[in-house]
Amino acid sequence: MSWKKIVLILLTVTLINSGSIFAATDDHGHEQKKVAAPAAKTDKLFNEFYIPTPYSQPYKIAADHNGIIWFVEQSSNKLGKFDPMTSKFTEYLVPSAKDIGSSSWKFSETERKTFTGGYSVSSAGSLAGLAIDSKGNVWFTVLLGNKIGKFAPNKEEFSEYTVPTDSSGPFSLAIDSMDNIWFTERNANKIGKWDADVSSFKEYSIQTPNSKPAGIAVDKKDNVWFVMSDANKIGMIEPATGKFNEYKILTPMANANDIAVDSKGNIWFTEVSANKLGMFSIQMNRFDEAVIPTLSSVPMNLAIDKYDRIWFTENKGNKIGMFDPATAIFKEHDIPTNQSFPLGITIDHSGNIWFVESDREVNKIAYVAGLAAAPPKSSEAGTLSASDKKFGAQFVIIIIISVMVITILMSYFIMSFRKANKRL
C-alpha cells in the first residue's frame, strides 16, 4: 500500500470521527437531530387562583406542615387560607379590623377604569408579616394597627397583642426554635420579641438611627438577622447576650428588603434598587453579590429550598427567579399574568413554589409545581453527564488520530524530499 493511500485512509477515519464528535447525542450515545429550541411555554408551569375578596392586595405567604397555604390580605385585613387538595379558600377577618371597613372600590367596570378622583390607601389594619410556629399557629403583623396577631387553626381563634412602642410599624416576623416571635419595628427603629414563655414583649433599639428595618430571619443558633433598608446594612442580634452586630452591604443604596438563612448559615437578602441578590458569609466575614439577569426586576422576597437554591420574586420583572450558588446560574420563569407584581414567596413540603400576585386587579395566589423538589442536574452540579464523558473520550481519540496523521504526513514529505535529492 502506497503512502498516499495510507494518508487518505487515515484522513477519512479522522473526518468520520470528527463528524461523530460534533453530532448531538443523548446520555446513551444515541444521535439526535439538532433543532432550534421552541419558545418556552411558561404558563404550563404555573397554577393561579383568584382570591375571593376583590382588591385584597395579598402580601406575604407561608405553607404549614400539612401543606395548607396561608397569606395575608393587606387591604381587606383578612387572613387567607387555601387548601391545594380542594382548591378551597377560607378568609378570616382580623378582629381589630372589624370596624375599619374595606378599601375596596365598588365601581362598575367602566368607572373603575376611568376613575381619577382619588387614590388607593391601605386600610388602618394593613397586615404585613407572616410566619407559622411549631404548633401550627399562624402569626402575623398589623402594620398600621401596631399589633402582632396569632391565629389558631384548630380552634379558628384570633389573639392580638399591642406592641409597647406607639406607631412602631411592625413589619416582618420570624420564629425561633423556642417559638419566640421576632419582628421588625419599621417606624420605631427596633427589633421586637414576643416571649412565648411569659407572654410579654421585649424591644431592642437598633444602634444605627432611622435604619428602617425590614426583613427578618433566625438562624440555627437562634441568632436574629435583619436588613436595614435605609442604612444599607444587615444586622444581627445574639439573644443570649443582647449584642448587636452590623455589616455594611457592598453596593451603596442597595435598598435591601427580605432576608433568609441557608443550611450552611449563609445570609441571603434581596437588593431592590441594586437589582441583585446579596450573600453574607459569617464564617468568612465577607459579602458576595449576584446581578439578576432581568434589568430593573425589583427583587422583593425570597425563599431557600433544601438544596440551598434561592427562589425570589421579581416585582417589576413579573418573574419567579432562581439562583443556584453551586453553579452561579440564574433561571427565570415568566408569570403568565401580566403586571401581576409578585411579592411574598414560600416553598411547601412538596417543593411547590407559592407566591402572591399583589396587583389590585390581579389579586391571586399561585404556585409553580415541584421545581424546588428536583435536585440540581448533574451537569449543573459540576459533574459530567454521560454525553459529556462520551464527548471527552471522542475528543481524545481525534487528537490521537490527528497526531498520527501529522506524523505520517511529515514522514512522507521527508522521504519524498530525500528521494528528490538523490535524483539530483
Short mmCIF file of C-alpha atoms in Angstrom, two decimals:
data_model
loop_
_atom_site.label_atom_id
_atom_site.label_comp_id
_atom_site.label_asym_id
_atom_site.label_seq_id
_atom_site.Cartn_x
_atom_site.Cartn_y
_atom_site.Cartn_z
CA MET A 1 0.00 0.00 0.00
CA SER A 2 1.39 3.40 -1.01
CA TRP A 3 1.92 6.33 1.36
CA LYS A 4 -0.81 8.28 -0.36
CA LYS A 5 -3.42 5.55 0.21
CA ILE A 6 -2.47 5.29 3.90
CA VAL A 7 -2.81 9.04 4.33
CA LEU A 8 -6.20 9.05 2.59
CA ILE A 9 -7.49 6.23 4.80
CA LEU A 10 -6.38 7.99 7.99
CA LEU A 11 -7.87 11.29 6.86
CA THR A 12 -11.17 9.54 6.11
CA VAL A 13 -11.19 7.92 9.57
CA THR A 14 -10.41 11.28 11.13
CA LEU A 15 -13.27 13.03 9.33
CA ILE A 16 -15.73 10.27 10.28
CA ASN A 17 -14.73 10.54 13.95
CA SER A 18 -14.81 14.31 13.91
CA GLY A 19 -18.33 14.15 12.48
CA SER A 20 -19.42 11.86 15.30
CA ILE A 21 -17.94 14.20 17.88
CA PHE A 22 -19.87 17.24 16.76
CA ALA A 23 -23.15 15.39 16.21
CA ALA A 24 -25.63 15.87 19.07
CA THR A 25 -26.02 12.78 21.27
CA ASP A 26 -28.15 11.95 24.28
CA ASP A 27 -26.82 10.45 27.52
CA HIS A 28 -26.99 6.98 25.97
CA GLY A 29 -24.93 7.99 22.94
CA HIS A 30 -27.91 8.00 20.55
CA GLU A 31 -27.53 10.63 17.88
CA GLN A 32 -30.19 13.32 17.85
CA LYS A 33 -31.08 15.99 15.33
CA LYS A 34 -30.06 19.46 16.43
CA VAL A 35 -33.05 21.79 16.09
CA ALA A 36 -33.82 25.26 17.36
CA ALA A 37 -35.34 25.22 20.85
CA PRO A 38 -39.04 26.15 20.84
CA ALA A 39 -40.22 29.15 22.81
CA ALA A 40 -40.79 28.24 26.44
CA LYS A 41 -44.46 27.93 27.39
CA THR A 42 -44.03 29.04 30.96
CA ASP A 43 -47.77 29.23 31.63
CA LYS A 44 -47.83 25.42 31.83
CA LEU A 45 -45.60 25.66 34.88
CA PHE A 46 -47.97 27.94 36.77
CA ASN A 47 -51.25 27.42 38.56
CA GLU A 48 -53.12 30.57 39.60
CA PHE A 49 -56.13 31.08 41.86
CA TYR A 50 -58.30 34.18 42.29
CA ILE A 51 -58.73 35.33 45.88
CA PRO A 52 -62.46 35.60 46.77
CA THR A 53 -62.24 39.12 48.22
CA PRO A 54 -61.61 41.59 45.37
CA TYR A 55 -58.72 44.07 45.58
CA SER A 56 -57.41 42.33 48.71
CA GLN A 57 -53.72 43.06 47.95
CA PRO A 58 -52.11 39.81 49.15
CA TYR A 59 -48.72 40.46 50.66
CA LYS A 60 -46.90 37.57 52.42
CA ILE A 61 -47.48 33.83 52.10
CA ALA A 62 -46.48 30.70 54.06
CA ALA A 63 -47.10 26.94 53.97
CA ASP A 64 -47.80 24.90 57.11
CA HIS A 65 -46.69 21.31 57.81
CA ASN A 66 -49.99 19.98 56.41
CA GLY A 67 -49.46 21.71 53.08
CA ILE A 68 -52.13 24.35 53.76
CA ILE A 69 -51.25 27.75 52.30
CA TRP A 70 -51.72 30.89 54.39
CA PHE A 71 -51.49 34.50 53.22
CA VAL A 72 -52.27 37.98 54.48
CA GLU A 73 -54.55 40.41 52.66
CA GLN A 74 -53.22 43.88 53.29
CA SER A 75 -56.18 45.94 52.11
CA SER A 76 -59.04 43.73 53.29
CA ASN A 77 -57.41 42.97 56.67
CA LYS A 78 -58.03 39.27 56.31
CA LEU A 79 -56.01 36.16 56.89
CA GLY A 80 -56.41 33.87 53.90
CA LYS A 81 -56.28 30.08 53.85
CA PHE A 82 -56.06 27.89 50.75
CA ASP A 83 -56.29 24.10 50.63
CA PRO A 84 -54.47 22.84 47.50
CA MET A 85 -56.25 19.47 47.73
CA THR A 86 -59.70 21.00 47.33
CA SER A 87 -58.80 24.41 45.81
CA LYS A 88 -60.96 25.93 48.56
CA PHE A 89 -60.36 29.37 50.05
CA THR A 90 -61.31 30.42 53.57
CA GLU A 91 -60.84 34.01 54.74
CA TYR A 92 -60.82 35.31 58.31
CA LEU A 93 -61.30 38.97 59.14
CA VAL A 94 -58.87 40.10 61.83
CA PRO A 95 -60.88 41.15 64.93
CA SER A 96 -59.20 44.53 65.44
CA ALA A 97 -60.10 45.49 61.87
CA LYS A 98 -63.82 44.67 62.02
CA ASP A 99 -64.90 48.29 62.49
CA ILE A 100 -62.46 49.71 59.95
CA GLY A 101 -64.34 48.82 56.81
CA SER A 102 -62.83 47.97 53.46
CA SER A 103 -60.73 49.89 50.97
CA SER A 104 -62.42 48.17 48.02
CA TRP A 105 -63.67 50.38 45.19
CA LYS A 106 -67.24 49.38 44.29
CA PHE A 107 -67.38 50.96 40.85
CA SER A 108 -68.57 49.49 37.59
CA GLU A 109 -66.02 48.10 35.17
CA THR A 110 -66.08 51.32 33.12
CA GLU A 111 -65.98 53.66 36.12
CA ARG A 112 -63.18 51.73 37.76
CA LYS A 113 -61.01 52.07 34.68
CA THR A 114 -61.68 55.78 34.19
CA PHE A 115 -61.87 56.92 37.82
CA THR A 116 -59.43 59.77 38.56
CA GLY A 117 -60.91 61.37 41.68
CA GLY A 118 -58.93 59.58 44.40
CA TYR A 119 -56.10 57.26 45.30
CA SER A 120 -55.56 53.86 46.89
CA VAL A 121 -54.52 53.64 50.53
CA SER A 122 -54.11 50.66 52.81
CA SER A 123 -56.76 50.36 55.49
CA ALA A 124 -55.89 51.02 59.13
CA GLY A 125 -55.08 47.39 59.87
CA SER A 126 -52.73 46.59 56.99
CA LEU A 127 -51.47 43.05 57.58
CA ALA A 128 -47.82 42.60 56.62
CA GLY A 129 -45.58 39.85 58.05
CA LEU A 130 -46.48 36.15 58.26
CA ALA A 131 -44.92 33.04 59.85
CA ILE A 132 -46.04 29.71 61.31
CA ASP A 133 -44.80 28.29 64.62
CA SER A 134 -44.03 24.66 65.52
CA LYS A 135 -47.60 24.12 66.80
CA GLY A 136 -49.14 25.28 63.54
CA ASN A 137 -50.27 28.67 64.86
CA VAL A 138 -50.25 31.39 62.22
CA TRP A 139 -48.59 34.65 63.29
CA PHE A 140 -48.89 37.99 61.51
CA THR A 141 -48.14 41.68 61.97
CA VAL A 142 -50.66 44.52 61.75
CA LEU A 143 -48.58 47.36 60.36
CA LEU A 144 -50.89 50.31 60.96
CA GLY A 145 -52.74 48.71 63.86
CA ASN A 146 -49.43 48.37 65.79
CA LYS A 147 -50.05 44.75 66.76
CA ILE A 148 -48.85 41.25 66.23
CA GLY A 149 -51.50 38.57 65.99
CA LYS A 150 -51.93 34.82 66.29
CA PHE A 151 -54.50 32.58 64.66
CA ALA A 152 -55.03 29.04 65.99
CA PRO A 153 -56.37 26.99 63.03
CA ASN A 154 -57.67 24.12 65.16
CA LYS A 155 -59.94 26.50 67.11
CA GLU A 156 -60.25 29.20 64.46
CA GLU A 157 -59.47 31.77 67.16
CA PHE A 158 -57.52 35.02 66.99
CA SER A 159 -55.31 36.60 69.65
CA GLU A 160 -53.79 40.06 69.19
CA TYR A 161 -51.08 41.83 71.17
CA THR A 162 -50.34 45.56 71.04
CA VAL A 163 -46.66 46.46 70.63
CA PRO A 164 -45.43 48.63 73.56
CA THR A 165 -43.97 51.39 71.36
CA ASP A 166 -46.71 53.51 69.79
CA SER A 167 -46.93 53.51 65.98
CA SER A 168 -43.93 51.20 65.80
CA GLY A 169 -44.88 49.81 62.39
CA PRO A 170 -44.46 46.06 63.00
CA PHE A 171 -43.47 44.70 59.62
CA SER A 172 -41.81 41.31 59.05
CA LEU A 173 -41.59 38.49 61.57
CA ALA A 174 -39.68 35.25 62.17
CA ILE A 175 -39.89 32.49 64.78
CA ASP A 176 -37.01 30.89 66.71
CA SER A 177 -36.63 27.31 67.97
CA MET A 178 -38.44 28.19 71.23
CA ASP A 179 -41.43 29.66 69.35
CA ASN A 180 -40.50 33.20 70.34
CA ILE A 181 -41.79 35.72 67.81
CA TRP A 182 -39.25 38.22 66.46
CA PHE A 183 -40.35 41.18 64.35
CA THR A 184 -39.04 44.40 62.87
CA GLU A 185 -40.47 47.73 64.02
CA ARG A 186 -40.05 49.76 60.86
CA ASN A 187 -41.04 53.14 62.27
CA ALA A 188 -39.56 52.75 65.77
CA ASN A 189 -36.13 51.50 64.58
CA LYS A 190 -36.34 48.50 66.88
CA ILE A 191 -36.41 44.72 66.88
CA GLY A 192 -39.31 43.34 68.89
CA LYS A 193 -39.69 39.99 70.60
CA TRP A 194 -42.82 38.29 71.90
CA ASP A 195 -41.66 35.86 74.58
CA ALA A 196 -43.76 32.71 74.30
CA ASP A 197 -42.96 31.55 77.85
CA VAL A 198 -44.06 34.64 79.74
CA SER A 199 -46.36 36.19 77.12
CA SER A 200 -44.64 39.56 77.15
CA PHE A 201 -42.78 41.89 74.82
CA LYS A 202 -39.14 42.88 74.79
CA GLU A 203 -37.74 45.51 72.43
CA TYR A 204 -34.18 46.12 71.24
CA SER A 205 -33.16 49.52 69.86
CA ILE A 206 -31.05 49.37 66.71
CA GLN A 207 -27.76 51.25 67.01
CA THR A 208 -27.94 52.95 63.60
CA PRO A 209 -30.69 55.62 63.69
CA ASN A 210 -33.52 55.66 61.15
CA SER A 211 -32.40 52.37 59.64
CA LYS A 212 -35.90 51.24 58.56
CA PRO A 213 -35.59 47.54 59.46
CA ALA A 214 -37.50 45.31 57.04
CA GLY A 215 -37.00 41.56 56.54
CA ILE A 216 -36.03 39.31 59.45
CA ALA A 217 -34.84 35.69 59.82
CA VAL A 218 -33.49 33.35 62.52
CA ASP A 219 -30.51 31.02 62.03
CA LYS A 220 -29.90 27.56 63.53
CA LYS A 221 -28.24 29.12 66.59
CA ASP A 222 -31.29 31.35 67.13
CA ASN A 223 -29.35 34.45 66.17
CA VAL A 224 -31.72 37.02 64.70
CA TRP A 225 -30.80 38.57 61.34
CA PHE A 226 -32.49 41.56 59.75
CA VAL A 227 -32.00 44.09 56.97
CA MET A 228 -31.78 47.84 57.50
CA SER A 229 -33.12 49.26 54.25
CA ASP A 230 -32.22 52.92 54.73
CA ALA A 231 -28.88 52.26 56.47
CA ASN A 232 -27.70 49.87 53.72
CA LYS A 233 -26.76 47.23 56.27
CA ILE A 234 -27.72 43.85 57.60
CA GLY A 235 -27.78 43.36 61.36
CA MET A 236 -27.67 40.51 63.84
CA ILE A 237 -28.75 40.14 67.47
CA GLU A 238 -27.35 37.45 69.74
CA PRO A 239 -30.36 36.93 72.04
CA ALA A 240 -28.29 35.30 74.79
CA THR A 241 -26.16 38.44 75.22
CA GLY A 242 -28.27 41.14 73.59
CA LYS A 243 -25.24 42.04 71.49
CA PHE A 244 -25.76 43.73 68.12
CA ASN A 245 -23.56 43.34 65.05
CA GLU A 246 -23.98 45.40 61.90
CA TYR A 247 -22.47 44.76 58.46
CA LYS A 248 -22.32 47.24 55.58
CA ILE A 249 -23.69 45.97 52.26
CA LEU A 250 -21.24 46.20 49.35
CA THR A 251 -23.40 48.13 46.89
CA PRO A 252 -24.34 51.64 48.07
CA MET A 253 -28.08 52.36 48.36
CA ALA A 254 -28.92 48.72 47.63
CA ASN A 255 -32.27 49.02 49.46
CA ALA A 256 -32.27 45.53 50.99
CA ASN A 257 -35.75 44.16 51.66
CA ASP A 258 -36.05 40.46 52.54
CA ILE A 259 -33.62 38.06 54.22
CA ALA A 260 -33.21 34.30 54.75
CA VAL A 261 -30.59 31.81 56.01
CA ASP A 262 -29.43 28.72 54.11
CA SER A 263 -28.39 25.35 55.56
CA LYS A 264 -24.73 26.41 55.73
CA GLY A 265 -25.54 29.52 57.74
CA ASN A 266 -25.06 31.94 54.84
CA ILE A 267 -27.29 35.01 54.96
CA TRP A 268 -29.15 35.86 51.74
CA PHE A 269 -31.04 39.07 51.03
CA THR A 270 -32.67 40.94 48.15
CA GLU A 271 -31.30 44.27 46.94
CA VAL A 272 -34.31 46.04 45.46
CA SER A 273 -32.62 49.12 43.98
CA ALA A 274 -29.37 47.39 43.02
CA ASN A 275 -31.18 44.53 41.22
CA LYS A 276 -29.03 41.94 42.99
CA LEU A 277 -29.08 39.07 45.41
CA GLY A 278 -26.68 39.59 48.29
CA MET A 279 -24.99 36.97 50.45
CA PHE A 280 -23.05 37.34 53.69
CA SER A 281 -20.84 34.53 54.97
CA ILE A 282 -20.50 34.80 58.73
CA GLN A 283 -17.66 32.24 58.68
CA MET A 284 -15.61 34.24 56.16
CA ASN A 285 -16.93 37.65 57.23
CA ARG A 286 -17.47 38.54 53.59
CA PHE A 287 -20.18 39.68 51.20
CA ASP A 288 -20.90 38.41 47.69
CA GLU A 289 -23.47 39.68 45.22
CA ALA A 290 -25.10 38.28 42.08
CA VAL A 291 -26.64 40.56 39.45
CA ILE A 292 -30.10 39.43 38.33
CA PRO A 293 -30.29 38.96 34.52
CA THR A 294 -33.53 40.92 34.04
CA LEU A 295 -32.85 44.65 34.23
CA SER A 296 -34.70 46.60 36.93
CA SER A 297 -36.50 43.44 38.03
CA VAL A 298 -37.10 44.77 41.58
CA PRO A 299 -36.35 41.60 43.59
CA MET A 300 -38.57 41.67 46.66
CA ASN A 301 -38.93 38.48 48.66
CA LEU A 302 -37.04 35.21 48.74
CA ALA A 303 -37.18 31.61 49.96
CA ILE A 304 -34.49 28.91 50.09
CA ASP A 305 -35.09 25.27 49.15
CA LYS A 306 -33.47 22.15 50.65
CA TYR A 307 -30.70 22.28 48.03
CA ASP A 308 -29.84 25.86 49.05
CA ARG A 309 -31.15 27.34 45.82
CA ILE A 310 -32.54 30.84 46.19
CA TRP A 311 -36.04 31.48 44.83
CA PHE A 312 -37.25 35.08 44.62
CA THR A 313 -40.00 37.29 43.22
CA GLU A 314 -39.25 39.91 40.58
CA ASN A 315 -41.90 42.52 41.29
CA LYS A 316 -41.44 44.59 38.13
CA GLY A 317 -39.83 41.84 36.07
CA ASN A 318 -43.02 39.78 36.59
CA LYS A 319 -40.98 36.62 37.06
CA ILE A 320 -40.06 33.97 39.56
CA GLY A 321 -36.29 33.74 39.68
CA MET A 322 -33.92 31.06 40.92
CA PHE A 323 -30.23 31.33 41.72
CA ASP A 324 -28.07 28.27 42.33
CA PRO A 325 -24.98 29.28 44.35
CA ALA A 326 -23.23 25.99 43.45
CA THR A 327 -23.11 26.94 39.76
CA ALA A 328 -23.72 30.71 39.92
CA ILE A 329 -26.54 30.21 37.41
CA PHE A 330 -29.83 32.11 37.32
CA LYS A 331 -33.09 30.77 35.90
CA GLU A 332 -36.17 32.92 35.47
CA HIS A 333 -39.77 31.94 34.78
CA ASP A 334 -42.26 34.41 33.31
CA ILE A 335 -45.52 34.66 35.24
CA PRO A 336 -48.39 34.19 32.75
CA THR A 337 -50.47 37.07 34.15
CA ASN A 338 -49.04 40.40 33.01
CA GLN A 339 -48.07 43.00 35.60
CA SER A 340 -49.01 40.75 38.49
CA PHE A 341 -46.48 42.39 40.86
CA PRO A 342 -45.43 39.26 42.77
CA LEU A 343 -44.39 39.78 46.39
CA GLY A 344 -44.34 37.08 49.09
CA ILE A 345 -42.91 33.66 48.26
CA THR A 346 -42.66 30.32 50.10
CA ILE A 347 -41.89 26.65 49.40
CA ASP A 348 -44.13 23.84 50.65
CA HIS A 349 -43.03 20.34 51.73
CA SER A 350 -43.61 19.01 48.19
CA GLY A 351 -41.26 21.53 46.63
CA ASN A 352 -44.02 23.68 45.13
CA ILE A 353 -43.14 27.37 44.98
CA TRP A 354 -46.05 29.53 46.14
CA PHE A 355 -46.28 33.29 45.74
CA VAL A 356 -48.79 36.12 45.74
CA GLU A 357 -49.74 38.35 42.82
CA SER A 358 -50.36 41.61 44.62
CA ASP A 359 -51.76 43.88 41.92
CA ARG A 360 -55.26 45.07 42.88
CA GLU A 361 -56.72 43.94 39.57
CA VAL A 362 -54.88 40.60 39.51
CA ASN A 363 -55.49 39.55 43.14
CA LYS A 364 -54.24 35.95 43.03
CA ILE A 365 -52.08 33.39 44.73
CA ALA A 366 -50.15 31.00 42.50
CA TYR A 367 -47.63 28.20 42.52
CA VAL A 368 -45.03 26.57 40.30
CA ALA A 369 -45.30 22.81 40.70
CA GLY A 370 -42.37 20.86 42.10
CA LEU A 371 -39.43 22.92 40.84
CA ALA A 372 -37.84 23.13 44.28
CA ALA A 373 -38.21 19.38 44.84
CA ALA A 374 -35.97 18.39 41.93
CA PRO A 375 -32.25 18.18 42.76
CA PRO A 376 -29.80 20.14 40.60
CA LYS A 377 -28.96 18.34 37.36
CA SER A 378 -25.61 16.57 37.36
CA SER A 379 -24.21 18.94 34.76
CA GLU A 380 -25.39 21.93 36.85
CA ALA A 381 -23.81 20.49 39.97
CA GLY A 382 -20.40 20.37 38.31
CA THR A 383 -20.34 16.64 37.47
CA LEU A 384 -20.11 15.28 33.94
CA SER A 385 -23.13 13.66 32.33
CA ALA A 386 -22.79 10.55 30.15
CA SER A 387 -22.84 12.65 27.00
CA ASP A 388 -20.11 14.90 28.41
CA LYS A 389 -17.98 11.86 29.17
CA LYS A 390 -18.58 10.45 25.65
CA PHE A 391 -17.62 13.77 24.12
CA GLY A 392 -14.42 13.81 26.17
CA ALA A 393 -13.46 10.30 25.10
CA GLN A 394 -14.12 11.09 21.44
CA PHE A 395 -12.12 14.28 21.68
CA VAL A 396 -9.11 12.35 22.99
CA ILE A 397 -9.44 9.85 20.12
CA ILE A 398 -9.46 12.54 17.46
CA ILE A 399 -6.42 14.21 18.99
CA ILE A 400 -4.51 10.91 18.87
CA ILE A 401 -5.54 10.23 15.26
CA SER A 402 -4.66 13.79 14.24
CA VAL A 403 -1.20 13.42 15.72
CA MET A 404 -0.75 10.13 13.85
CA VAL A 405 -1.82 11.72 10.55
CA ILE A 406 0.52 14.67 11.02
CA THR A 407 3.39 12.31 11.87
CA ILE A 408 2.75 10.17 8.78
CA LEU A 409 2.49 13.22 6.54
CA MET A 410 5.75 14.61 7.86
CA SER A 411 7.44 11.26 7.30
CA TYR A 412 6.04 11.11 3.77
CA PHE A 413 7.31 14.58 2.88
CA ILE A 414 10.73 13.90 4.40
CA MET A 415 11.11 10.69 2.39
CA SER A 416 9.92 12.42 -0.78
CA PHE A 417 12.43 15.19 -0.18
CA ARG A 418 15.28 12.69 0.28
CA LYS A 419 14.35 10.83 -2.95
CA ALA A 420 14.34 14.10 -4.84
CA ASN A 421 17.80 14.95 -3.51
CA LYS A 422 19.17 11.54 -4.57
CA ARG A 423 17.94 12.13 -8.14
CA LEU A 424 19.89 15.37 -8.16
#
